[in-house]
Coordinates of C-alpha atoms in Angstrom, one line a residue:
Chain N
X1 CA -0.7 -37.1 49.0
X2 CA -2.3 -39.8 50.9
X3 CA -6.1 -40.5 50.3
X4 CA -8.2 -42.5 53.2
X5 CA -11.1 -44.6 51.9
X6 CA -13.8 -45.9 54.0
X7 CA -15.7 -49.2 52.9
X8 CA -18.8 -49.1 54.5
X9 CA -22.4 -50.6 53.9
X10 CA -24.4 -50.4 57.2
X11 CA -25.9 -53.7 56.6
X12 CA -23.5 -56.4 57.6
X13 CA -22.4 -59.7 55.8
X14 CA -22.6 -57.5 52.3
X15 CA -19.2 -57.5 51.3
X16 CA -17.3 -54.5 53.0
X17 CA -14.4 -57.1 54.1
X18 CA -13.9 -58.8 50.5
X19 CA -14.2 -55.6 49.0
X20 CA -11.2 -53.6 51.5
X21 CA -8.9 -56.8 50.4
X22 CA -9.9 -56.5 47.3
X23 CA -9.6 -52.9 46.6
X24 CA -6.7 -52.2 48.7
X25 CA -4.4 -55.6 47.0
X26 CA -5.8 -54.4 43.2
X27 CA -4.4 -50.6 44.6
X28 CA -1.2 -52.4 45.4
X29 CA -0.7 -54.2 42.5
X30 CA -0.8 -51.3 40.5
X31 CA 2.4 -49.7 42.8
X32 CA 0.2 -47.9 44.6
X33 CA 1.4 -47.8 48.3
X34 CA -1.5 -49.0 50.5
X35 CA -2.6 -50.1 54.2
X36 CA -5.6 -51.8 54.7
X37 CA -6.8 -50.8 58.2
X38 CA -9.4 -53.3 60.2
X39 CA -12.2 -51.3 62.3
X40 CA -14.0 -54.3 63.4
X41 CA -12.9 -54.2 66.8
X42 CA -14.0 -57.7 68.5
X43 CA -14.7 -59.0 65.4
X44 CA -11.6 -59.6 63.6
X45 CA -11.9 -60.9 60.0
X46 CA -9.4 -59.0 57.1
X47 CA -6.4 -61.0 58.7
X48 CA -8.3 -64.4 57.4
X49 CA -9.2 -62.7 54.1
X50 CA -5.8 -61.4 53.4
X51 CA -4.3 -64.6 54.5
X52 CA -2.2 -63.2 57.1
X53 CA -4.0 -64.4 60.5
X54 CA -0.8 -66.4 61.8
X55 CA 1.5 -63.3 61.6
X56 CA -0.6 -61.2 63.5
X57 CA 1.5 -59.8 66.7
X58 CA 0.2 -56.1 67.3
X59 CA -3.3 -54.7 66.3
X60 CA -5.0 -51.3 65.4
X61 CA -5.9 -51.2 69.4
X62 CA -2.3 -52.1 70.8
X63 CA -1.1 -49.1 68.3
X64 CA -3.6 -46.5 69.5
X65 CA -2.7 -47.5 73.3
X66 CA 1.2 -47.4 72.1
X67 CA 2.0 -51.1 72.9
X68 CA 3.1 -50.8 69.9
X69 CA 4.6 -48.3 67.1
X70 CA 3.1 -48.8 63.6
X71 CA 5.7 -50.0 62.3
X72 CA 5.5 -53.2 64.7
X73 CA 1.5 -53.6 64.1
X74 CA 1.7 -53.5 60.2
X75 CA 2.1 -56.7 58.5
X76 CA 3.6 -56.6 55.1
X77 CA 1.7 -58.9 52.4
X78 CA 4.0 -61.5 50.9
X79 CA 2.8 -62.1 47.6
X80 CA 2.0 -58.2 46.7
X81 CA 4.6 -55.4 47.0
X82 CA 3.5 -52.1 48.7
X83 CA 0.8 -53.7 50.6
X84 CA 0.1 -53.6 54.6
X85 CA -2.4 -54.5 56.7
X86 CA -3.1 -53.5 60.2
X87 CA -5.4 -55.9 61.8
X88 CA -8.2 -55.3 64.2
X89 CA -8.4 -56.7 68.0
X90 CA -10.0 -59.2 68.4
X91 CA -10.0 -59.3 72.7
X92 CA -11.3 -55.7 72.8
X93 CA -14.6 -54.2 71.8
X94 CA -14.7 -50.9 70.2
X95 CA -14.9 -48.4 72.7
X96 CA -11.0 -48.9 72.4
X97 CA -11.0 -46.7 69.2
X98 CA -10.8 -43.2 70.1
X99 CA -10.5 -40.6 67.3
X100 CA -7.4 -39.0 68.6
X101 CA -5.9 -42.3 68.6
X102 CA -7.3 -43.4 64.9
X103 CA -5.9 -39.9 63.9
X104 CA -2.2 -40.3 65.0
X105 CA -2.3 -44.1 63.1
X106 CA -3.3 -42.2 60.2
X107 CA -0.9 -39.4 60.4
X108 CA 1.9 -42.1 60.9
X109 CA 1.2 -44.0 57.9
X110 CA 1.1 -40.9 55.9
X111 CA 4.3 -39.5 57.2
X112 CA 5.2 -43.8 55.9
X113 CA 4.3 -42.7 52.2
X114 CA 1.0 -44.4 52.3
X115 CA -0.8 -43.8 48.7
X116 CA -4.3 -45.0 50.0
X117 CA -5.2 -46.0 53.5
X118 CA -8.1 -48.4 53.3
X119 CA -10.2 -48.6 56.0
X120 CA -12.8 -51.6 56.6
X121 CA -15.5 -50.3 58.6
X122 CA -17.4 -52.9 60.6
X123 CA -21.5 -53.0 59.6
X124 CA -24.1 -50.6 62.1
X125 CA -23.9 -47.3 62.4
X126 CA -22.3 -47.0 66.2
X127 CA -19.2 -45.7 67.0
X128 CA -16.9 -48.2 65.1
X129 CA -18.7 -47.3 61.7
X130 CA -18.4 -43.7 63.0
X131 CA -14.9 -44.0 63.6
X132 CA -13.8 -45.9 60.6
X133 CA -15.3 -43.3 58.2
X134 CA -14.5 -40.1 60.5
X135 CA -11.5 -39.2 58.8
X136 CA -11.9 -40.7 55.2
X137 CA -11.7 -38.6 51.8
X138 CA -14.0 -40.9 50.0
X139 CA -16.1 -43.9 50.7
X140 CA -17.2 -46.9 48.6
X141 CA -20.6 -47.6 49.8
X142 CA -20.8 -51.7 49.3
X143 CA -24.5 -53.1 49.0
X144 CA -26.4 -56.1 48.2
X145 CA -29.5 -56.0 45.1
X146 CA -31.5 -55.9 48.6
X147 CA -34.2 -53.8 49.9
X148 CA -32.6 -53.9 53.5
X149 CA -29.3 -53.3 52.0
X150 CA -30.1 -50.8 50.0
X151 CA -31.9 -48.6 52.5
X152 CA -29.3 -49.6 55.2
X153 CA -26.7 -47.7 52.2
X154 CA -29.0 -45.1 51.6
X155 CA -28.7 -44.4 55.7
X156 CA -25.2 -44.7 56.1
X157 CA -24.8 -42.5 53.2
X158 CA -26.8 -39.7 55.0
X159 CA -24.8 -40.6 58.0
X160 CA -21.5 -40.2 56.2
X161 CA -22.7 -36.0 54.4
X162 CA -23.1 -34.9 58.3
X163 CA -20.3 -36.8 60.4
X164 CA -17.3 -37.0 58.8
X165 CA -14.3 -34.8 59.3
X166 CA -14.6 -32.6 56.0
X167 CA -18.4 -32.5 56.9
X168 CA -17.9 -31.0 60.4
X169 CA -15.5 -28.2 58.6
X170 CA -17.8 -27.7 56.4
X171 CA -16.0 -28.5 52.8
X172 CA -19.1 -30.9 52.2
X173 CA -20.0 -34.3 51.6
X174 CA -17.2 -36.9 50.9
X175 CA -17.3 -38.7 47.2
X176 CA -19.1 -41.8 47.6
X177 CA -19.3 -44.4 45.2
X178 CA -21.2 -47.2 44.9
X179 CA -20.4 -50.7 44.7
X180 CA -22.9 -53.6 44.2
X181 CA -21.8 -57.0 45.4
X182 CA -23.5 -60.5 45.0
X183 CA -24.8 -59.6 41.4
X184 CA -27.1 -62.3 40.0
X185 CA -28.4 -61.4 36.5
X186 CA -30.2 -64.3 36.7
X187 CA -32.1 -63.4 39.7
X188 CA -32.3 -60.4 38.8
X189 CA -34.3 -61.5 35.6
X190 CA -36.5 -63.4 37.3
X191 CA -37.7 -60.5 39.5
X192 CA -36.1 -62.1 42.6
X193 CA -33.2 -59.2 43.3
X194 CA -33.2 -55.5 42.7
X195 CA -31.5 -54.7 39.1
X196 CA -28.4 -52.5 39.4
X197 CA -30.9 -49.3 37.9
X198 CA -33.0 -49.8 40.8
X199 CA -30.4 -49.4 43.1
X200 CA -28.1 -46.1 41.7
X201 CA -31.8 -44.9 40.9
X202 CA -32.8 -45.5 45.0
X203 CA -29.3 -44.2 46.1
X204 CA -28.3 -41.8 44.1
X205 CA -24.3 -42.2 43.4
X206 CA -21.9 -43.0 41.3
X207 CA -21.3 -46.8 40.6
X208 CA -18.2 -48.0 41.1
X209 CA -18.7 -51.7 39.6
X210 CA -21.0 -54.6 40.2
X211 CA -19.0 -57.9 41.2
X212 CA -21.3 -61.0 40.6
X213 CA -22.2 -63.0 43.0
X214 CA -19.8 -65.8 42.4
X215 CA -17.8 -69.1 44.3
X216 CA -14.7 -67.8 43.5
X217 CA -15.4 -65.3 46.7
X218 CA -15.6 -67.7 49.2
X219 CA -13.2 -70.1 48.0
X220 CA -10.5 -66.9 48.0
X221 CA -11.7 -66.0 51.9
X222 CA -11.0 -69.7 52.3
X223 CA -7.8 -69.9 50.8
X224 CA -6.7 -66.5 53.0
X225 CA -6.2 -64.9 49.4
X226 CA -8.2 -62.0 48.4
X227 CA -10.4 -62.6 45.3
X228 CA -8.6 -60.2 43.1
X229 CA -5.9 -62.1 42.4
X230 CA -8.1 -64.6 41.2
X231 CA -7.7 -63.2 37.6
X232 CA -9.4 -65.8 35.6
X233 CA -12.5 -65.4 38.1
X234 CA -15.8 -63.1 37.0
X235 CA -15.6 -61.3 40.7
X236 CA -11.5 -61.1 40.4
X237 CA -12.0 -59.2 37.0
X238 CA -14.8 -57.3 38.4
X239 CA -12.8 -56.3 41.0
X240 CA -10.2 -55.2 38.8
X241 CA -12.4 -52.9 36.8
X242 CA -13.3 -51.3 39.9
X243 CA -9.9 -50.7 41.0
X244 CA -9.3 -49.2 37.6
X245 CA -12.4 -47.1 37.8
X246 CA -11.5 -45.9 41.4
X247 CA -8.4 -45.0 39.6
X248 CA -10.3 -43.0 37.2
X249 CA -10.2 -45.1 34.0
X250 CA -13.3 -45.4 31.7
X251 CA -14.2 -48.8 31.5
X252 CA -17.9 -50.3 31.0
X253 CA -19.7 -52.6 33.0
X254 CA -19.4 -56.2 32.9
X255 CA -21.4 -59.0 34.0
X256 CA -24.6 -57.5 33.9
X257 CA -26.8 -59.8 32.4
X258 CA -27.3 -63.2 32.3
X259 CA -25.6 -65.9 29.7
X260 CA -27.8 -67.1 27.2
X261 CA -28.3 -71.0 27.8
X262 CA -26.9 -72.7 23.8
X263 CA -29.2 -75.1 22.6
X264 CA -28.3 -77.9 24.8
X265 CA -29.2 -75.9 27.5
X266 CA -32.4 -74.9 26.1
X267 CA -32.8 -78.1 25.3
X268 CA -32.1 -79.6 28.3
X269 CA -32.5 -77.3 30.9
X270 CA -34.2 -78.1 33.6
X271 CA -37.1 -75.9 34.5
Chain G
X1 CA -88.1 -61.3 75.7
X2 CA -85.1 -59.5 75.2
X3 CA -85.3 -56.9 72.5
X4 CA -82.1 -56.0 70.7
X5 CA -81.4 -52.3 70.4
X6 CA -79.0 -51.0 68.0
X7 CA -77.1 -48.0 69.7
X8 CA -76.2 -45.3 67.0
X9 CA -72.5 -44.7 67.4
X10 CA -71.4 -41.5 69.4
X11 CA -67.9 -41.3 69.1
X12 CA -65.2 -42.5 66.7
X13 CA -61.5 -42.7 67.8
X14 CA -59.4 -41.1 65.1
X15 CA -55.6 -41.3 64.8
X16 CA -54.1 -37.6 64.3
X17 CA -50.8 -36.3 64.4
X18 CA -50.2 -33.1 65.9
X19 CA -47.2 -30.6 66.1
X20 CA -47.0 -29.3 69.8
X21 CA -44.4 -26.6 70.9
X22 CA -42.7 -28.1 73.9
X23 CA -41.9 -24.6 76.1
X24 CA -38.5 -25.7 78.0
X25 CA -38.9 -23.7 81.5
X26 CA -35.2 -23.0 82.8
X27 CA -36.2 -21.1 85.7
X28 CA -39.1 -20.1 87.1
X29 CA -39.3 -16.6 88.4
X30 CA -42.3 -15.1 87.4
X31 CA -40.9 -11.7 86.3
X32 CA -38.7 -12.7 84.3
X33 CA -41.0 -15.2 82.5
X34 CA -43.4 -12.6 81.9
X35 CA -41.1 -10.2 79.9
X36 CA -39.0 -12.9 78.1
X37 CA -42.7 -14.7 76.8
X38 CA -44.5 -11.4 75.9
X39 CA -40.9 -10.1 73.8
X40 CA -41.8 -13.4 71.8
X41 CA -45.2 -13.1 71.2
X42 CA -44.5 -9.9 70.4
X43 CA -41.7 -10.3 68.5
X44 CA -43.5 -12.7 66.0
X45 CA -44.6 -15.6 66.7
X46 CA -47.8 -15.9 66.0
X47 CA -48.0 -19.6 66.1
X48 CA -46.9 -19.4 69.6
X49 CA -50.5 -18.0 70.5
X50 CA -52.5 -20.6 69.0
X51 CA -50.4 -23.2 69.1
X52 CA -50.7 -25.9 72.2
X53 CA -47.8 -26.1 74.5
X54 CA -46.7 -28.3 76.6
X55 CA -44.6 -27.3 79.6
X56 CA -41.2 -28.8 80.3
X57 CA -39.0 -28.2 83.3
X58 CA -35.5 -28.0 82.5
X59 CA -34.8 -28.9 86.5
X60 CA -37.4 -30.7 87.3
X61 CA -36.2 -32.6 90.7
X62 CA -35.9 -29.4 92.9
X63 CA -39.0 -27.5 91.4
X64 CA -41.0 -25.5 93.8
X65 CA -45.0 -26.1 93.4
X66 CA -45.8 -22.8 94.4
X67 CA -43.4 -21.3 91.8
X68 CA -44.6 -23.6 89.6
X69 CA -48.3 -22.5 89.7
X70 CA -46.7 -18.8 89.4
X71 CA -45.3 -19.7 86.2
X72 CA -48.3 -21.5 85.0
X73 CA -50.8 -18.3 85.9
X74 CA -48.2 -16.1 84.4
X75 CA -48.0 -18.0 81.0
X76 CA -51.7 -18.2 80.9
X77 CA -52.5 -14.9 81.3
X78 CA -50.4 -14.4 78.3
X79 CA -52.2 -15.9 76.7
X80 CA -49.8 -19.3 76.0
X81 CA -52.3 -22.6 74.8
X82 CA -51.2 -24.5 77.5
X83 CA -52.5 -27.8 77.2
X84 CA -50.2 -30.0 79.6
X85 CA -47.2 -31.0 81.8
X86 CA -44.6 -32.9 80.6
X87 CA -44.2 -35.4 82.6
X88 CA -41.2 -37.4 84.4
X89 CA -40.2 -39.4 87.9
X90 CA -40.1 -35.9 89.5
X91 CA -43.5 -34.5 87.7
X92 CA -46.4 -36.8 88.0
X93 CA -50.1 -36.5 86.3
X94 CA -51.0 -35.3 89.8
X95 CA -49.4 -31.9 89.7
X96 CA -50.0 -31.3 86.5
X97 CA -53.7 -32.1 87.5
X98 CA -53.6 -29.7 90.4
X99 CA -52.2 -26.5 87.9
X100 CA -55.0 -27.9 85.9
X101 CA -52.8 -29.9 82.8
X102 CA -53.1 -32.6 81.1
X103 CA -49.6 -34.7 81.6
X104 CA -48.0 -36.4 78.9
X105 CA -44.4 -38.2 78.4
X106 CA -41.7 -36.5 75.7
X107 CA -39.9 -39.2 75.9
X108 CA -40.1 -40.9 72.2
X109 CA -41.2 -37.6 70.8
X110 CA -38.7 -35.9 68.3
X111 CA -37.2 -32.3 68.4
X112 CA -37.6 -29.9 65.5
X113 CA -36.3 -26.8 65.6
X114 CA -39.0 -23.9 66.5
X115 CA -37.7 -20.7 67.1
X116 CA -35.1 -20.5 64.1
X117 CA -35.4 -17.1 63.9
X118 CA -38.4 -14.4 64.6
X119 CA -39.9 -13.4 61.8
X120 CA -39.5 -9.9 60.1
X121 CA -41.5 -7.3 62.0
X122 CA -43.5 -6.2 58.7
X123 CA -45.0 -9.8 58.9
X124 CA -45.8 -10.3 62.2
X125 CA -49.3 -10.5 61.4
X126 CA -49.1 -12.8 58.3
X127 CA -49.6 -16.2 59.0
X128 CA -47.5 -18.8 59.2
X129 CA -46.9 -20.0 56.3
X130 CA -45.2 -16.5 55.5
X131 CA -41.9 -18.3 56.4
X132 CA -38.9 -18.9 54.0
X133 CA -38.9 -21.1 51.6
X134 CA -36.6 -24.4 52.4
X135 CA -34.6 -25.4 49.2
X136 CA -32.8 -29.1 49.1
X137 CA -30.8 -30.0 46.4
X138 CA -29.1 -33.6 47.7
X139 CA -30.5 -36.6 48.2
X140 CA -32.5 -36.9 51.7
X141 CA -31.4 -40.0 53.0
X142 CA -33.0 -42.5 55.6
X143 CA -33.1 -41.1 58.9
X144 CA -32.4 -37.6 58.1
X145 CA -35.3 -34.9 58.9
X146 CA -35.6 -31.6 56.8
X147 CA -38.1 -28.9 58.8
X148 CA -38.9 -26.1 57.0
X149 CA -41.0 -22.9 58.3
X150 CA -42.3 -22.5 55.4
X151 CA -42.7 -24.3 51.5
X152 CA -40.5 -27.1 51.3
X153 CA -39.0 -27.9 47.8
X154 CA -36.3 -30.9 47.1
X155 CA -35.0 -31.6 43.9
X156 CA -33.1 -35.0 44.7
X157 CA -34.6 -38.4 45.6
X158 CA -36.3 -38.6 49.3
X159 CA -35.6 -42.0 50.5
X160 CA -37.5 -44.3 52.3
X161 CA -36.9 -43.5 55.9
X162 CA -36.3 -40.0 55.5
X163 CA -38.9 -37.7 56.7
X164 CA -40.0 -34.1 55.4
X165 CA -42.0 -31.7 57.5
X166 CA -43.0 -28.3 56.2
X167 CA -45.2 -25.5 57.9
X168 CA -46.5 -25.1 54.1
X169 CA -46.2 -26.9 50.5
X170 CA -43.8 -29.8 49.9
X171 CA -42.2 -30.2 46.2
X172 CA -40.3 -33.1 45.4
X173 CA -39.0 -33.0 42.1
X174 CA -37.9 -36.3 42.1
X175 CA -38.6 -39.4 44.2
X176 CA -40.8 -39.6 47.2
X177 CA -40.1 -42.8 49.0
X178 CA -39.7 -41.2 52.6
X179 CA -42.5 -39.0 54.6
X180 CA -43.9 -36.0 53.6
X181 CA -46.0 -33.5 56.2
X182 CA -47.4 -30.6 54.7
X183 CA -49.2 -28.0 57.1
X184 CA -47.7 -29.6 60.2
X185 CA -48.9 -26.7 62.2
X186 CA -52.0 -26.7 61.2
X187 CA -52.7 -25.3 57.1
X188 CA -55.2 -26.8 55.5
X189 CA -54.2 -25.4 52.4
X190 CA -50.9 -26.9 52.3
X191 CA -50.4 -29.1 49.5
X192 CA -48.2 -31.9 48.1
X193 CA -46.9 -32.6 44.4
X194 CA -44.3 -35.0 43.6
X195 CA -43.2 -35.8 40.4
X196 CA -43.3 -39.8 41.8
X197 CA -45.3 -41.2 44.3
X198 CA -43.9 -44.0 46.6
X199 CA -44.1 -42.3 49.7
X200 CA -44.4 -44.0 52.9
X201 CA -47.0 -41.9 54.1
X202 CA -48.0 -38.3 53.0
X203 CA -50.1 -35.9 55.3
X204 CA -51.7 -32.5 55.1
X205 CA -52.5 -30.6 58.3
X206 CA -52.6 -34.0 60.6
X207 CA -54.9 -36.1 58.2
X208 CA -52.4 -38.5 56.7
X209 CA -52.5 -41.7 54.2
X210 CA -50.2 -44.7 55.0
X211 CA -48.2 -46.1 51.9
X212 CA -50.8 -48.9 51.8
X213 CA -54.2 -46.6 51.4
X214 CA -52.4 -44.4 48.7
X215 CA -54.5 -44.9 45.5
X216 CA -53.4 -47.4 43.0
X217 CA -53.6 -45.1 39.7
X218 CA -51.5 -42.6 41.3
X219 CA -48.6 -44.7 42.9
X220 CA -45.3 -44.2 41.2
X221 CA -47.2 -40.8 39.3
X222 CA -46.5 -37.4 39.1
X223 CA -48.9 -36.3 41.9
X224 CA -50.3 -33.4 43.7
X225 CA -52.2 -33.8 46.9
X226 CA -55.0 -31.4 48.5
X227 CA -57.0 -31.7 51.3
X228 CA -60.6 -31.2 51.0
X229 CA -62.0 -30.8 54.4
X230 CA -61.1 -34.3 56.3
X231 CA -60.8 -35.8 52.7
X232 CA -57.3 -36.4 51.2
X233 CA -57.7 -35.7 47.1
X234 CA -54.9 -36.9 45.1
X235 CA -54.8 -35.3 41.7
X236 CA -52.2 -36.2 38.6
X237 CA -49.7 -33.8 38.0
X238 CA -49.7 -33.7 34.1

């Protein structure tokens, strides 16, 4: 059984790229068998994230059109078993995306034993977004502690109950979940960012986790290596208790609040 | 010497939002019209006498004037409100001058759903606020619309962005971030409660408050809301 999972936001710059790597290399780590899929169309980034922009022949676009079979356009990961990616184009914009064609790459990389098929929807709500998320099962709804984010979610969320597949046959809304990137507890105190009860209260879902915001997430889109194999990292192991929660494991929040300063730093600190 | 005389105000421009039916003309024979229009008014519809209406061509770049002012003479002996034409790069304010309409654009304007379904004969002469009662049980999100002909109760969060419109009362029982429109076709007696005020703007037969002019004491409160005569009264809900 084969689930598809949309990452989505509306908003853009929140998250949704860092999270597919994320999500989709923690799935594989676990044995899971699992394609990340690219949607941003013109704007290619996961192949960067994932490390894997030199080895990119054959795209999601040269697939659909059947320049390619999907067996040419995947690229396997080298350091994590059971892990693909199919990279977006990045010469074509996304009118190139048709449903019919999204829906044979699916079908194909079901009929390849795919466990989860994670797809990275580009930020708006145009056709791309409405592509990426047309056929998921369940979408993790990636937001920053930001008004503009948060109500940018809250729309793509009502966007996601009436124009998805299952939606149009009428089996209902797709499980969404939510997960809230760029954490600062900090901030957060200080009354400078939205606290993670504001946000489920505005929205409404489940949360999925709460990564922090955190260097360790650029240096890993620097380093081409998604941030979840940075164990020793606050956002790797964040990321890893999401995984496990998306797996359906109990296991509480972290990173919620902000370290105490010791008495040098109360000392000390500067003010 | 000049002496200064201080004019007493006459008028007062006042913002108000009104529901108008839009009546979609498809063709325009003038027999036909008449026994499609009076089978609606007589099948219901009550609003539909009172209400103004603003008359849409569905083909407007090969309409014939004469027809045109056959169809107009026809609708108003029925009785239809007509109040205007819309208008378009075929329809200018002229002709609708000459069949004696106001013209206005549609475009902007938002569609809701009018003629869901005619109400039961028995209550043809209730008015209309007799309509079912809309029930919401999921979040309404930003951007989405819920039009009810009737009350309108939610029991999830209404975000900011998301609008509710309701021919009656509006219940949230939950949240109000988004809009809420009680009486949108006209009841006075409509009325709002909310179990948290933080709408973005709440309105009761066309008289509406923006988030900014809400009262203090009552922001983020369990909240009912009246109108009392062109006065909004906000009440707590306790």
């Amino acid at each position: 059984m084969t689930k598809i999972v949309v990452v989505t936001s509306g908003k853009g710059g929140v998250g949704k790229t860092t999270t597919s790597a994320a999500l989709a290399t923690g799935l594989a780590q676990r044995g899971h068998k699992t394609t990340v899929i690219d949607f941003d169309v013109g704007l290619r980034n996961l192949d960067l994230i994932m490390g894997c922009e030199r080895r990119v022949v054959y795209d999601l676009v040269n697939v659909i059109n059947g320049d390619a079979n999907l067996k040419q356009g995947l690229i396997k990961d080298k350091r994590v078993e059971d892990l693909f990616i199919l990279p977006a184009s990045q010469t074509r914009d996304k009118d190139a995306l048709t449903l019919e064609g999204v829906e044979k790459v699916l079908e194909g990389l079901k009929d390849m034993g795919m466990e989860y098929i994670i797809c990275d929807s580009p930020a708006g709500i145009e056709k791309g977004a409405l592509t990426a998320a047309y056929f998921a099962d369940e979408a993790v709804v990636v937001t920053n502690p930001e008004v503009s984010s948060v109500r940018d979610s809250d729309r793509i969320l009502g966007i996601l109950s009436s124009k998805t597949r299952r939606a149009e046959l009428g089996e209902g809304d797709i499980p969404a979940s939510l997960l809230l990137t760029r954490y600062s507890p900090e901030r957060v105190e200080r009354g400078e960012m939205l606290s993670v009860e504001d946000v489920t209260d505005i929205l409404a879902i489940d949360l999925l986790g709460v990564i922090p915001e955190s260097q360790a997430v650029l240096n890993a889109s620097n380093s081409g290596a998604p941030v979840i194999l940075d164990g020793d990292s606050d956002a790797g192991k964040a990321y890893q208790d999401a995984v496990a929660r998306f797996l359906g494991e109990q296991r509480p929040h972290r990173f919620l609040t902000a370290n105490k300063k010791g008495l040098f730093g109360r000392l000390f600190g500067a003010q | 010497m000049t002496v200064a005389f201080e004019e007493k105000a006459v008028l007062e421009f006042k913002g108000r939002m009104l529901m108008m039916t839009v009546l979609l003309l498809k063709d325009l024979d003038p027999n036909t019209l008449h026994r499609q229009v009076s089978q609606r008014l007589d099948d219901a519809a009550q609003w539909l006498r009172d209400a103004p209406v603003v008359v849409d061509l569905a083909h407007p770049e090969d309409v014939d004037q004469v027809a045109l002012m056959a169809a107009v003479d026809t609708l108003r002996g029925l009785g239809v409100n007509l109040v205007a034409l819309a208008r378009n790069e075929h329809l200018d304010s002229d002709t609708a001058a000459m069949l004696g309409l106001g013209s206005i654009s549609l475009a902007g304007g938002r569609d809701v759903p009018r003629s869901a379904e005619p109400a039961p004969a028995a209550q043809t002469d209730q008015p209309a606020e007799a309509g079912h009662t809309l029930v919401i049980d999921q979040p309404v999100r930003s951007g989405q619309q819920i039009y009810s002909r009737g009350d309108l109760i939610v029991l999830a969060p209404v975000s900011t962005g998301a609008e509710l419109l309701a021919e009656g009362h509006i219940h949230v029982y939950n949240t109000l971030r988004g809009r809420a429109l009680a009486g949108v076709r006209g009841d006075q007696n409509a009325r709002i409660f909310c179990q948290k005020l933080d709408a973005e703007l709440v309105s009761i037969a066309g008289h509406y408050r923006v988030a900014e002019d809400l009262p203090d004491q009552h922001r983020k409160q369990a909240v009912h809301i009246t109108l009392d005569g062109d006065a909004m009264r906000f009440a707590d809900l306790k």
